[in-house]
Every structure is written in C-alpha cells, then in structure tokens.
XYZ file of C-alpha atoms in Angstrom:
521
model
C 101.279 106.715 63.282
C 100.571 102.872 63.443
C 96.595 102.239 64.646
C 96.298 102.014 68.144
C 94.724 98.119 69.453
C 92.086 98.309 71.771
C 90.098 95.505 73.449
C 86.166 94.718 73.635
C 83.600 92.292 74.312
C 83.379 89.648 71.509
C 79.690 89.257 71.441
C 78.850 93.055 71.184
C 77.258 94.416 67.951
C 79.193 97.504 66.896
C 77.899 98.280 64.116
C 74.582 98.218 65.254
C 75.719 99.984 68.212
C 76.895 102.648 65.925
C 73.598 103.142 64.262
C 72.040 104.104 67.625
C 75.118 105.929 68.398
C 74.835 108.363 65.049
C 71.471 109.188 66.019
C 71.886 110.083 69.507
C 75.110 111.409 70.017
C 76.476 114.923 68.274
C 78.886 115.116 67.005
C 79.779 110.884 67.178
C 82.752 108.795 66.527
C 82.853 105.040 66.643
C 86.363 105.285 67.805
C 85.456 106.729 70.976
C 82.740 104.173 71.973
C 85.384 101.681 71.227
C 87.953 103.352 73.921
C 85.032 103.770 76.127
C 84.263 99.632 75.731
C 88.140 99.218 76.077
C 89.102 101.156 79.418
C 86.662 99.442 81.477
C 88.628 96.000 80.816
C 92.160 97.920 80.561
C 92.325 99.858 84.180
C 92.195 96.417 85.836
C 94.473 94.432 83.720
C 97.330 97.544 84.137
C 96.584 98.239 87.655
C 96.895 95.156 90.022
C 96.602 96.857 93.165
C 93.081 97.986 92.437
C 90.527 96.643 94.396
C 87.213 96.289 92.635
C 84.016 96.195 94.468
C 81.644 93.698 92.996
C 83.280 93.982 89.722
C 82.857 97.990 89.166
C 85.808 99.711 87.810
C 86.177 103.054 88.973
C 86.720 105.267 86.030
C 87.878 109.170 86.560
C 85.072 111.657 85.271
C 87.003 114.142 84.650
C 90.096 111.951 82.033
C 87.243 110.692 80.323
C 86.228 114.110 79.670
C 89.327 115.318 78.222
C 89.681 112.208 75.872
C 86.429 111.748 74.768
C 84.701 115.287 74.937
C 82.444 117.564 76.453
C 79.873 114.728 75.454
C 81.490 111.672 77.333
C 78.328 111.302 79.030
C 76.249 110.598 75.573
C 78.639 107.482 75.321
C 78.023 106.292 78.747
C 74.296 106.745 78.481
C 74.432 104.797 75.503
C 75.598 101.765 76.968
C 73.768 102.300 79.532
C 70.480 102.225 77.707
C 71.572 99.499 75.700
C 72.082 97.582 78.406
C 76.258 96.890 78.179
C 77.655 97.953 80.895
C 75.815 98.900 84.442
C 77.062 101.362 87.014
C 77.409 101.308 90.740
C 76.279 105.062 91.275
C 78.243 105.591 94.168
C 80.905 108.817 93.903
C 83.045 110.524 96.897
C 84.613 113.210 96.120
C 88.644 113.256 95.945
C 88.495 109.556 97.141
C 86.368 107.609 94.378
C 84.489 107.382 91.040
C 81.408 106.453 89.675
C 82.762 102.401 89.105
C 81.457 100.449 85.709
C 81.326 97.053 84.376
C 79.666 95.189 81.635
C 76.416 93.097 82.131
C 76.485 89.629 82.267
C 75.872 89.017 78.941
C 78.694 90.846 77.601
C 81.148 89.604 80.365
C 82.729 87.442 77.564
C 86.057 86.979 76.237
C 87.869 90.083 74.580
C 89.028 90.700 70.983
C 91.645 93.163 69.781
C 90.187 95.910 67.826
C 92.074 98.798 65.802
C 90.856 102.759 65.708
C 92.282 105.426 63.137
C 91.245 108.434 64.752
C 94.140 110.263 64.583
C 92.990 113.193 67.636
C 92.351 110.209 69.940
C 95.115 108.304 69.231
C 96.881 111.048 70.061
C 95.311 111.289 73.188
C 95.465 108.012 74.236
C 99.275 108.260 73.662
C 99.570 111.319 76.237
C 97.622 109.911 78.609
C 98.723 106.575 78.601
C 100.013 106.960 82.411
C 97.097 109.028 83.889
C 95.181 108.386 86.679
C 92.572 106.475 84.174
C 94.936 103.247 82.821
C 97.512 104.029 85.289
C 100.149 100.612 85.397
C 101.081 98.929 88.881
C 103.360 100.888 91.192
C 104.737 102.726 87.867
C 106.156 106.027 88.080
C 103.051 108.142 87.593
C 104.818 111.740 87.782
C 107.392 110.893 84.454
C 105.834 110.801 80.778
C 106.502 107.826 78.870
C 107.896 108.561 75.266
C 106.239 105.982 72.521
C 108.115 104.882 69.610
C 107.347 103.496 66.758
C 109.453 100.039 65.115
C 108.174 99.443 61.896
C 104.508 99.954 61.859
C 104.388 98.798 66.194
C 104.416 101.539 68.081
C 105.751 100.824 71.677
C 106.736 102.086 74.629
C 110.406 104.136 74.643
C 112.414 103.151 77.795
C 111.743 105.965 80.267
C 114.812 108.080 81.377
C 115.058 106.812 84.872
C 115.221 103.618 83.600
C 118.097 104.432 80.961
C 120.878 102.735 83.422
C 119.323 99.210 82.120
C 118.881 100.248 78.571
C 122.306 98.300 77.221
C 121.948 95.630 79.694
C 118.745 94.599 81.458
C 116.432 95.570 78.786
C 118.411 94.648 75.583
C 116.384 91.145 75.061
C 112.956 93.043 75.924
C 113.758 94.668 72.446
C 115.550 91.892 69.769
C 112.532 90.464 68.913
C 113.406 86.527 69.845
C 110.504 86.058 72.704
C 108.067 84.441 70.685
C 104.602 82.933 71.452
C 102.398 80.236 70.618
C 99.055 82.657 70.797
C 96.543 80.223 69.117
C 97.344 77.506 72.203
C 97.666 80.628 74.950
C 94.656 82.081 73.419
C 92.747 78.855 73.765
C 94.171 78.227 77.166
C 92.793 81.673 77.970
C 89.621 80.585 76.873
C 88.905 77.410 78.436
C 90.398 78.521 81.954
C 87.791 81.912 81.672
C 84.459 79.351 81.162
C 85.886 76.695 83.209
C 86.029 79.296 86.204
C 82.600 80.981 84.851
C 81.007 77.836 85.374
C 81.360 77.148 89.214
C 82.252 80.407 91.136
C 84.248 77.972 93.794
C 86.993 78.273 90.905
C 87.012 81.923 91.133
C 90.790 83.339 92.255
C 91.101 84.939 95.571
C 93.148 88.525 95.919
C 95.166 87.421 99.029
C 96.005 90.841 99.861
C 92.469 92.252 99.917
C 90.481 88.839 100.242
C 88.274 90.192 97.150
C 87.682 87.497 95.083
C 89.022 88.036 91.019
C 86.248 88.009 87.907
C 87.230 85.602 85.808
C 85.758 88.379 82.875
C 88.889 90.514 84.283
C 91.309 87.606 84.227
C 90.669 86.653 80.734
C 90.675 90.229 79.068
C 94.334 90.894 81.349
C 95.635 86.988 79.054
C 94.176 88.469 76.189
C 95.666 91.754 76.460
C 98.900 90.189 77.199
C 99.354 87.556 74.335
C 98.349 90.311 71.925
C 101.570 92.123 73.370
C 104.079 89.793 73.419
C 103.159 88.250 69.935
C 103.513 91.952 68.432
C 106.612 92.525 70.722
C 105.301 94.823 72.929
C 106.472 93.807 76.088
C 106.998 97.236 78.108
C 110.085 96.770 80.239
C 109.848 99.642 83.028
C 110.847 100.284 86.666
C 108.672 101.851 89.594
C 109.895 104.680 91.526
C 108.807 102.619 94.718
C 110.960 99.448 94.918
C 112.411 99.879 91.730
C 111.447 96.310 90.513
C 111.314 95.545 86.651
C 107.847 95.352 85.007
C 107.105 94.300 81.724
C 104.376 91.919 80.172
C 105.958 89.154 81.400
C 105.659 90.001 85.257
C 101.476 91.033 84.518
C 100.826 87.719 82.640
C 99.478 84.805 84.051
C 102.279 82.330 85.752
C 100.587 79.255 83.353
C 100.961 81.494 80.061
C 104.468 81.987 79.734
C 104.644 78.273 79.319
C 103.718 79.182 76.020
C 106.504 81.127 75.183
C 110.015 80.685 73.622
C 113.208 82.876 72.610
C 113.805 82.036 68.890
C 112.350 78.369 68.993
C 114.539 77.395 71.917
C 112.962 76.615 75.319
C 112.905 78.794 78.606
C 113.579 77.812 82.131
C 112.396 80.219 85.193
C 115.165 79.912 88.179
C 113.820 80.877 91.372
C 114.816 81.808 94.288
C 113.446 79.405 97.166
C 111.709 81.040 100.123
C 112.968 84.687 98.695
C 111.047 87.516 100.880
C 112.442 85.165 104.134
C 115.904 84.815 102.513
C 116.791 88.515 101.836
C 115.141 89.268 105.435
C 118.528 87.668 106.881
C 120.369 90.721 105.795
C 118.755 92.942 107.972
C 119.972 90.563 110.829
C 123.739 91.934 109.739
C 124.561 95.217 111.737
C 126.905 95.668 108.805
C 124.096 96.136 106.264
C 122.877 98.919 108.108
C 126.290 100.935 109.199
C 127.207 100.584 105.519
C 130.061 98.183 106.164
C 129.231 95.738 103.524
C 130.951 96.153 100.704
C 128.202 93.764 98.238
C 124.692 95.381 100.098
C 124.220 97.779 102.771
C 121.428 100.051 102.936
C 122.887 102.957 100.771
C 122.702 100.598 97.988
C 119.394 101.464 98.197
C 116.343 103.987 97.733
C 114.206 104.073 101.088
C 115.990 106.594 103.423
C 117.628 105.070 106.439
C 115.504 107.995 108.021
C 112.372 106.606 106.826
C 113.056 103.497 108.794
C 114.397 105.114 111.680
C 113.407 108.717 111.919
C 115.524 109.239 114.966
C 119.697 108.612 115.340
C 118.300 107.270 118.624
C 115.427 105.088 117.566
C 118.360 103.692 114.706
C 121.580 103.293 117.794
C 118.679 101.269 119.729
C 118.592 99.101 116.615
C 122.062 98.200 116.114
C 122.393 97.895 119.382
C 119.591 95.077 119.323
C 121.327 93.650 116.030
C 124.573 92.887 117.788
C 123.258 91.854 121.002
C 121.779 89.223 119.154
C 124.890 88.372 117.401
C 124.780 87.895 113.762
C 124.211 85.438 110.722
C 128.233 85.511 110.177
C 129.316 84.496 113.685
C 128.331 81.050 115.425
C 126.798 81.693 118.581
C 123.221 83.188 117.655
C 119.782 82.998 119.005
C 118.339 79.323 118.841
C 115.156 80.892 116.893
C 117.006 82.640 114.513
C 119.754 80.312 113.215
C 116.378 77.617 112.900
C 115.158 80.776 110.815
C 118.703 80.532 109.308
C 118.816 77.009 107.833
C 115.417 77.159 107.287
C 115.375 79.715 104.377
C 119.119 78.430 103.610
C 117.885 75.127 102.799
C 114.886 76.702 100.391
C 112.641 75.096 103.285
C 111.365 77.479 105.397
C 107.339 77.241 103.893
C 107.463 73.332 104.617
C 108.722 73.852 108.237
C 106.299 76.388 108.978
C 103.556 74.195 107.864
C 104.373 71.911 109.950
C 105.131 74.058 113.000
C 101.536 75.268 111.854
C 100.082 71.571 111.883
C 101.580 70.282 115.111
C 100.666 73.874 116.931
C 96.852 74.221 115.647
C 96.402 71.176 113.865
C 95.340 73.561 110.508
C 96.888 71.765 107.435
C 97.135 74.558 104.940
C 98.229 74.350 101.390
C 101.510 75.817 100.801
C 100.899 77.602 97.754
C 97.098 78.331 97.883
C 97.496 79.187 101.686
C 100.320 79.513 103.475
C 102.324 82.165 101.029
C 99.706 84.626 101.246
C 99.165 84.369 104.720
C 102.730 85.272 105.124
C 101.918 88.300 103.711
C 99.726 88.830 106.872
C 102.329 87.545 109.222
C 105.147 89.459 107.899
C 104.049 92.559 106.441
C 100.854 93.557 108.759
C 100.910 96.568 111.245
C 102.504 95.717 114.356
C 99.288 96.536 116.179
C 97.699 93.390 114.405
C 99.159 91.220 116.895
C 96.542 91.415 119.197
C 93.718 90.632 116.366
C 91.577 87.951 116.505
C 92.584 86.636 112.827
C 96.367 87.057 113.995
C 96.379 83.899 115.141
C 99.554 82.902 112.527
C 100.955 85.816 113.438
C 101.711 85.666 116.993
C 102.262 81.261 116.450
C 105.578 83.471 113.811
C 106.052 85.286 117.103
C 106.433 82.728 119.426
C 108.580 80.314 116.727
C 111.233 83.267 116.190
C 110.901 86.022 118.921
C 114.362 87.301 117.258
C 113.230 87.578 114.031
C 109.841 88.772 115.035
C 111.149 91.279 117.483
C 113.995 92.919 114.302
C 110.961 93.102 112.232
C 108.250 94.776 114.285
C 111.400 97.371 114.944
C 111.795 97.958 111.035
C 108.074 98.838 110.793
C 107.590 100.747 113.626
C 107.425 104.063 112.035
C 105.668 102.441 109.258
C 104.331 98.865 108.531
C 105.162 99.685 105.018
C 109.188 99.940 105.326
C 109.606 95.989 105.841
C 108.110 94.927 102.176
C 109.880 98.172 100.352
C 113.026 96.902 101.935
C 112.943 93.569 101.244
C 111.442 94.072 97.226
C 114.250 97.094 96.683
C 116.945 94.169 98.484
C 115.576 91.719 95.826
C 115.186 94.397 92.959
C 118.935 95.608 93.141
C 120.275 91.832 93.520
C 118.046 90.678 90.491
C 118.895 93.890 88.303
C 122.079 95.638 89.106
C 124.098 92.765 90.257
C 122.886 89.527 88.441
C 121.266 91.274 85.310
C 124.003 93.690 85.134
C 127.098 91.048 85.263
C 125.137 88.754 82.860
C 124.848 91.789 80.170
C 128.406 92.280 80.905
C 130.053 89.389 81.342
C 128.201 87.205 78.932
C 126.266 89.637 76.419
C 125.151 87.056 74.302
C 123.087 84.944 76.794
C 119.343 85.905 76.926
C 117.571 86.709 80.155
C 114.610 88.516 81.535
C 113.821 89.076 84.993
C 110.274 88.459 86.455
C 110.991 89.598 90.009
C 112.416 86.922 92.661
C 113.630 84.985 89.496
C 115.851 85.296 86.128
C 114.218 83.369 82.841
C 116.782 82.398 80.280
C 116.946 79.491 77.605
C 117.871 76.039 78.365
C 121.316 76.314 76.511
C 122.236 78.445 79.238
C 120.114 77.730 82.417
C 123.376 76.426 84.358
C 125.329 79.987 83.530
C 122.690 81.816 84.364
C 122.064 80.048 87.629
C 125.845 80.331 88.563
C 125.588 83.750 87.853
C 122.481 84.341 90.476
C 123.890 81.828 93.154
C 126.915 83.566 93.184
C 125.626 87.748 93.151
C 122.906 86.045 95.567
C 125.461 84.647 98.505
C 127.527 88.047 98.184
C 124.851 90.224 98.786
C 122.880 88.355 101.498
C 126.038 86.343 102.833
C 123.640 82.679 103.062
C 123.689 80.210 100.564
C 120.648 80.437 98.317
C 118.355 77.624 97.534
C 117.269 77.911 93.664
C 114.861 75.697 91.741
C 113.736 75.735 88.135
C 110.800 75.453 86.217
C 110.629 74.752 82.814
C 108.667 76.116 80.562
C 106.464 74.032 77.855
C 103.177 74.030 76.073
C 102.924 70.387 77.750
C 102.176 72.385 80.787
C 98.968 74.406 79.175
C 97.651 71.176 76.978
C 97.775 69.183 80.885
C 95.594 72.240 82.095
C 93.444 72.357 78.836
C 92.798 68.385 79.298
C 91.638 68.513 83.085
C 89.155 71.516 82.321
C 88.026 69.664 79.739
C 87.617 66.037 81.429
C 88.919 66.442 84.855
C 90.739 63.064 86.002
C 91.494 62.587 82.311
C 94.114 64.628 82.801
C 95.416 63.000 86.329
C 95.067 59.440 84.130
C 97.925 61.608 81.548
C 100.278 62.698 84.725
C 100.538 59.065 86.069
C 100.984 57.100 82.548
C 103.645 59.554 82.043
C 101.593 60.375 78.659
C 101.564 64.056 80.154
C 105.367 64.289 81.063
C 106.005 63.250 77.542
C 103.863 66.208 75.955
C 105.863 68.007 77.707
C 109.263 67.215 76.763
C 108.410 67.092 72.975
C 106.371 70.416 73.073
C-alpha cells in the first residue's frame, strides 16, 4: 500500500507535539494527530457547498471516533491545550457539529505530509466518502474503489461512471497533464499573504454571501497541485446533475494556467452566457413532449414529474410554451427573441448591465457582480419577488415577462428544478455528446471538461471547438457564442508581479512586456 499524503500547517512543531502527545495520550500514534491536523483543512477544500461560520469546520463526532479511537477526544484536547486549533462549542443534534479551526498563528500555508500506519490508512481509504471529507455534490451512497499505479494510489472510476471510462475519462489517466508546481506553489503563496494582509481582498461566497479564509483557499491550491503533479486528478460524476468533477473543476481558475499536456499548451473554450443559453431549450414545446430528436427531457435524469407533479400542472405548460410561439418559428414575444439574440450573440451579461445602468443607474462589474447576482435572479424561490433585495429580480421580470413567467413555472414545485435542469442540459451536451464524439471520432485529440467548457491543446483548439459548436446548435437549436482562453504561466507571473508591486504590473500589461511573458511561457 503506497503512504497516504496528508496536509498540515507549516509552522507547527510535530515532533514536539509528539512529545506532549506520548505523555498524555494512551495508547498514541503520531499518525493520527497528523489526520486530525489534516481533516480540518481537507472537509473544506472537498466540500464547496459548505458554509463555514467564522471559519469553524464542522467535524462529525462520531467518524472521528471510528478512525481515530475510543480516545479521539485526547487528540482534540491536545490541540486544544496547545493552543492549535480553537473550537466554536456549539452542537445540535442531527443538524450540526462541534466546528474547528486553527488559531491564528497556525493559519499558515500547508505542506504535504506522509503516514505509514497501515490500520489508518486503511481507514482513511473506506471512509474516504463519509459524511467527514465528503466531495461536492458526489454520490455519497456508492463506495469508491482505490487503486494503486505504481506506488500512487488513486481513485478507481466508480461504476456509475463506467459509461465514460473509454472516452471522457481516458486523458484523466495517460499521464500527459503536467504542472509547473514550484511557480503554482509560489503563486499559491503570494495570493494567500497578499489577501492575509488587507481583509478587503478576502473572496466573497456569492451563493451564501460568507466571505472565504484565505487559510482555506490556500490549503484547497495546495492540495490540488500536490494532485495533479502526482496524477491524481479524480475524474467522477454526481448523482445530482451528473456533471464531471475532477481536480481540475476544484482548482483555482488562475492555477490551471500553470498546467500543460506533455509540454504543449492548453486553451479553455467556453461557452458564452451558458446557464442563459441552454435556458432557450425549455422555450421549445418539443424538448418537453420528447419530439427532439438531439435533447428532450428524457435525455435526462430529473423526472418530468418532479417538475410538474401533475399531467395538468405539465398540459398548462405546453400550453403556455406554444402560445408563446417558439425559438424555431419567427413571430415570438418581443422580450424573448431580445432574450434570443442576446445569449445568441454571447452578449446577454453586457446588455443586462446596461439595462441595469440605464434602469437604476447601479454600474456593476460583470464578473465580480453581475454573474452571481444572476444566481439570485434566476435561481431564487419564486416567492423572492416581493423581497426587498429583489430589486434585480423583478428589473429580469419586467425586461423578459416571457422568460420570467416559463421560469417561475419550472420552479414552482421546487425552486431547485430550474438549476438541476439547466446543469444536467449542460452536463449531457458537454459529456455524452461533445466528449463522447471527440473520444470517438477523433481518439487521439486530448480534452477534459471543466463544466460549461472543453480544455484541449492548442494543436487542436479549432477541432475541438467545431466539435462543441456543432453538438451545441443541435441540442439547443441557437447558435452558440464560444470564446477561448489560453492558458500560460505569463498569466500567474502578471498576478505574482502586481501582488508584489501593484501598478508594476499594469506598467508590464501596457508595454506589452506582460503579453510577451505570456506567449514565450
């Protein structure tokens, strides 16, 4: 069995740490202080949809008792004492527990660290999907095989996930993503102080409006270089929406411009505008009989009856669909063919804004601002509307009454069933019909998928993007807009520079001296 890697504080002293720990604790094992050090940084880094109070991580009693022992409380004490880690004290039964996080002084950057302990290992292996270090949306009822290649021992591709295993997954596995850890590691490093240094810089959650510790952050960038420069990049589907995560989708957006696929460059094509894009299938009363032969709604996973528990509730929607017209035929609502060209032309965000601007006179920053708050506008409970902060949300309203008015039917059994729909439209379009024809029809060109977009080398960017234009205006019926970024270590040294001098770096962008690193890194 290869050693398992786990992750801890830089600055702590575990040997001394030990000492105590041999005094105090019977029967005591380094290795399972070091798992206790590790799990504190690893729940948030494999769980993004965990919201943290003031930086506690809530860590299950009663998993910590069956990997560590009767005596998991010695270890916890310990720190305790020693003043590493600090708890919140506050426990509800069946709904949260005890939270934990390291003191200030140890909120520091993370190192990998191996254990040998065979038992624990073992452990650590069976309960690698419990409630404890559970991953993402991840399908938490199936047990994930490990395997071992070489001396790394990795996640085996789960069986629901087999139908990708020749296809989707095959350049997961070949070894060729490599990584230039020593710059991503020091990017990781700067970007954690640089944000430590002025909590202004801290990241906001724009789902739960929590902000994100940049102590988190960093150990998730360590964690995730580690991975992908040992080739441990866990490709796996949910059982939710079925979208592909691996390493690549948890890592930071600016890290993967340290990668490469056997010294050649990557480019990321995107798809434009792509949760208001897909949306214009569900303006096609086709997509829901099942008279589309690329996408209708058997093509995928959530239950037509989960939508529309009633055959009436679902005849008053089709009804509504075709009284509207649809996207195929010329004479539609005003709103909705604006909606139409809008996300056609990859330019929906930039109208918006300005619809925003003109209406309120609020100039919000596409990216920073006006994405998330989509997320409010689209994918809120219909009984938001009448909020005070639903301001955005009823300006939506009044822009496209068509659009609003198919949405707020789609969620009215459940505000849930609009994002499902749309991330299970954009997972079976990115996997099954791009990823799949790629594999098939050119099973020599590289890819990975990292949700809304497909990531290949520069050799074959203008395949690939064929490919996903193509699969793309079959299933949805529009034209997609696509754009590409490519992916350099120019990008990190730019962001390196302006943490380190600030308009140094601006001085690079407009002498071109930063476009140039680019293009030669």
């Amino acid at each position: 069995m290869a050693n398992t890697v786990l992750f801890v504080p830089n600055n702590i002293n575990i040997n001394g740490l030990v000492d105590k720990g041999e005094m105090s604790i019977k029967p005591f094992k380094k290795d399972k202080l070091l798992y206790l050090l590790n799990v504190i940084t690893e729940i948030p880094a494999n769980n993004k949809d965990i919201e943290l109070k003031n930086g506690f991580i809530p860590i299950n009693a009663t998993i910590l008792k069956n990997i560590l022992g009767s005596n998991y409380l010695d270890y916890i004490k310990l720190l305790l004492d020693e003043g590493i880690i600090e708890c919140d004290n506050q426990y509800v039964v069946d709904e949260k527990s005890k939270g934990y996080r390291f003191t200030e002084q140890y909120q520091t950057s993370v190192i990998p660290t191996e254990i040998t302990d065979f038992t624990l290992q073992k452990k650590l292996i069976a309960n690698r999907k419990n409630k404890i270090i559970k991953r993402g949306n991840r399908n938490i009822g199936k047990t994930r095989e490990i395997k071992t290649i070489g001396k790394k021992q990795l996640f085996a591709i789960p069986p629901y996930d087999k139908a990708y295993t020749k296809g989707v997954y095959k350049w997961y596995e070949d070894g060729g993503l490599e990584i230039d850890d020593k710059l991503a590691n020091e990017y990781a490093e700067k970007v954690f102080k640089y944000k430590k240094a002025d909590k202004s810089r801290w990241d906001t959650d724009h789902k739960t409006g929590r902000v994100k510790h940049p102590f988190n952050q960093n150990a998730n960038m360590v964690r995730n270089i580690y991975r992908v420069k040992n080739g441990d990049l866990d490709p796996h589907t949910d059982d939710n929406v079925h979208r592909l995560h691996s390493v690549l989708t948890y890592s930071k957006k600016e890290i993967r411009h340290a990668l490469s696929y056997k010294g050649e460059s990557l480019v990321a094509i995107d798809l434009s505008n792509s949760q208001p894009y897909l949306s214009t299938i569900l303006f096609n009363p086709e997509f829901w009989e099942n008279k589309n032969p690329n996408l209708s709604i058997s093509n995928l996973y959530l239950p037509i009856t989960t939508i529309f528990p009633t055959t009436h509730k679902h005849k008053y929607f089709i009804k509504f669909l075709k009284s509207t017209s649809t996207p195929l035929l010329s004479s539609i609502p005003a709103d909705l063919k604006e909606f139409i060209d809008a996300v056609s032309s990859g330019r929906f965000y930039e109208k918006f804004q300005k619809n925003i601007l003109e209406k309120t006179g609020d100039k919000l920053d596409i990216q920073k601002e006006l994405k998330p708050l989509m997320f409010m506008v689209l994918f809120t409970d219909n009984r938001f509307l009448g909020q005070k902060e639903a301001g955005y949300k009823r300006l939506f309203k009044e822009t496209y009454p068509t659009v609003y008015n198919c949405f707020k039917l789609i969620k009215s059994a459940q505000k849930e069933n609009l994002p499902i729909l749309l991330q299970q439209i954009e997972s079976y379009i990115f996997l099954k019909r791009i990823g799949l024809r790629i594999a098939k029809e050119h099973p020599n060109v590289p890819f990975w998928t990292i949700h809304d977009s497909v990531v290949t080398t520069l050799t074959h960017v203008d395949l690939v993007e064929k490919v996903a234009i193509e699969e793309l205006e079959k299933c949805i019926g529009l034209k997609p807009s696509m754009k590409r970024e490519y992916w350099g270590k120019g990008v990190l040294l730019r962001e390196i520079l302006r943490m380190n001098y600030g308009n140094m770096a601006e001085m690079l962008n407009y002498t071109g001296l930063g476009w140039y690193l680019g293009k030669i890194m």
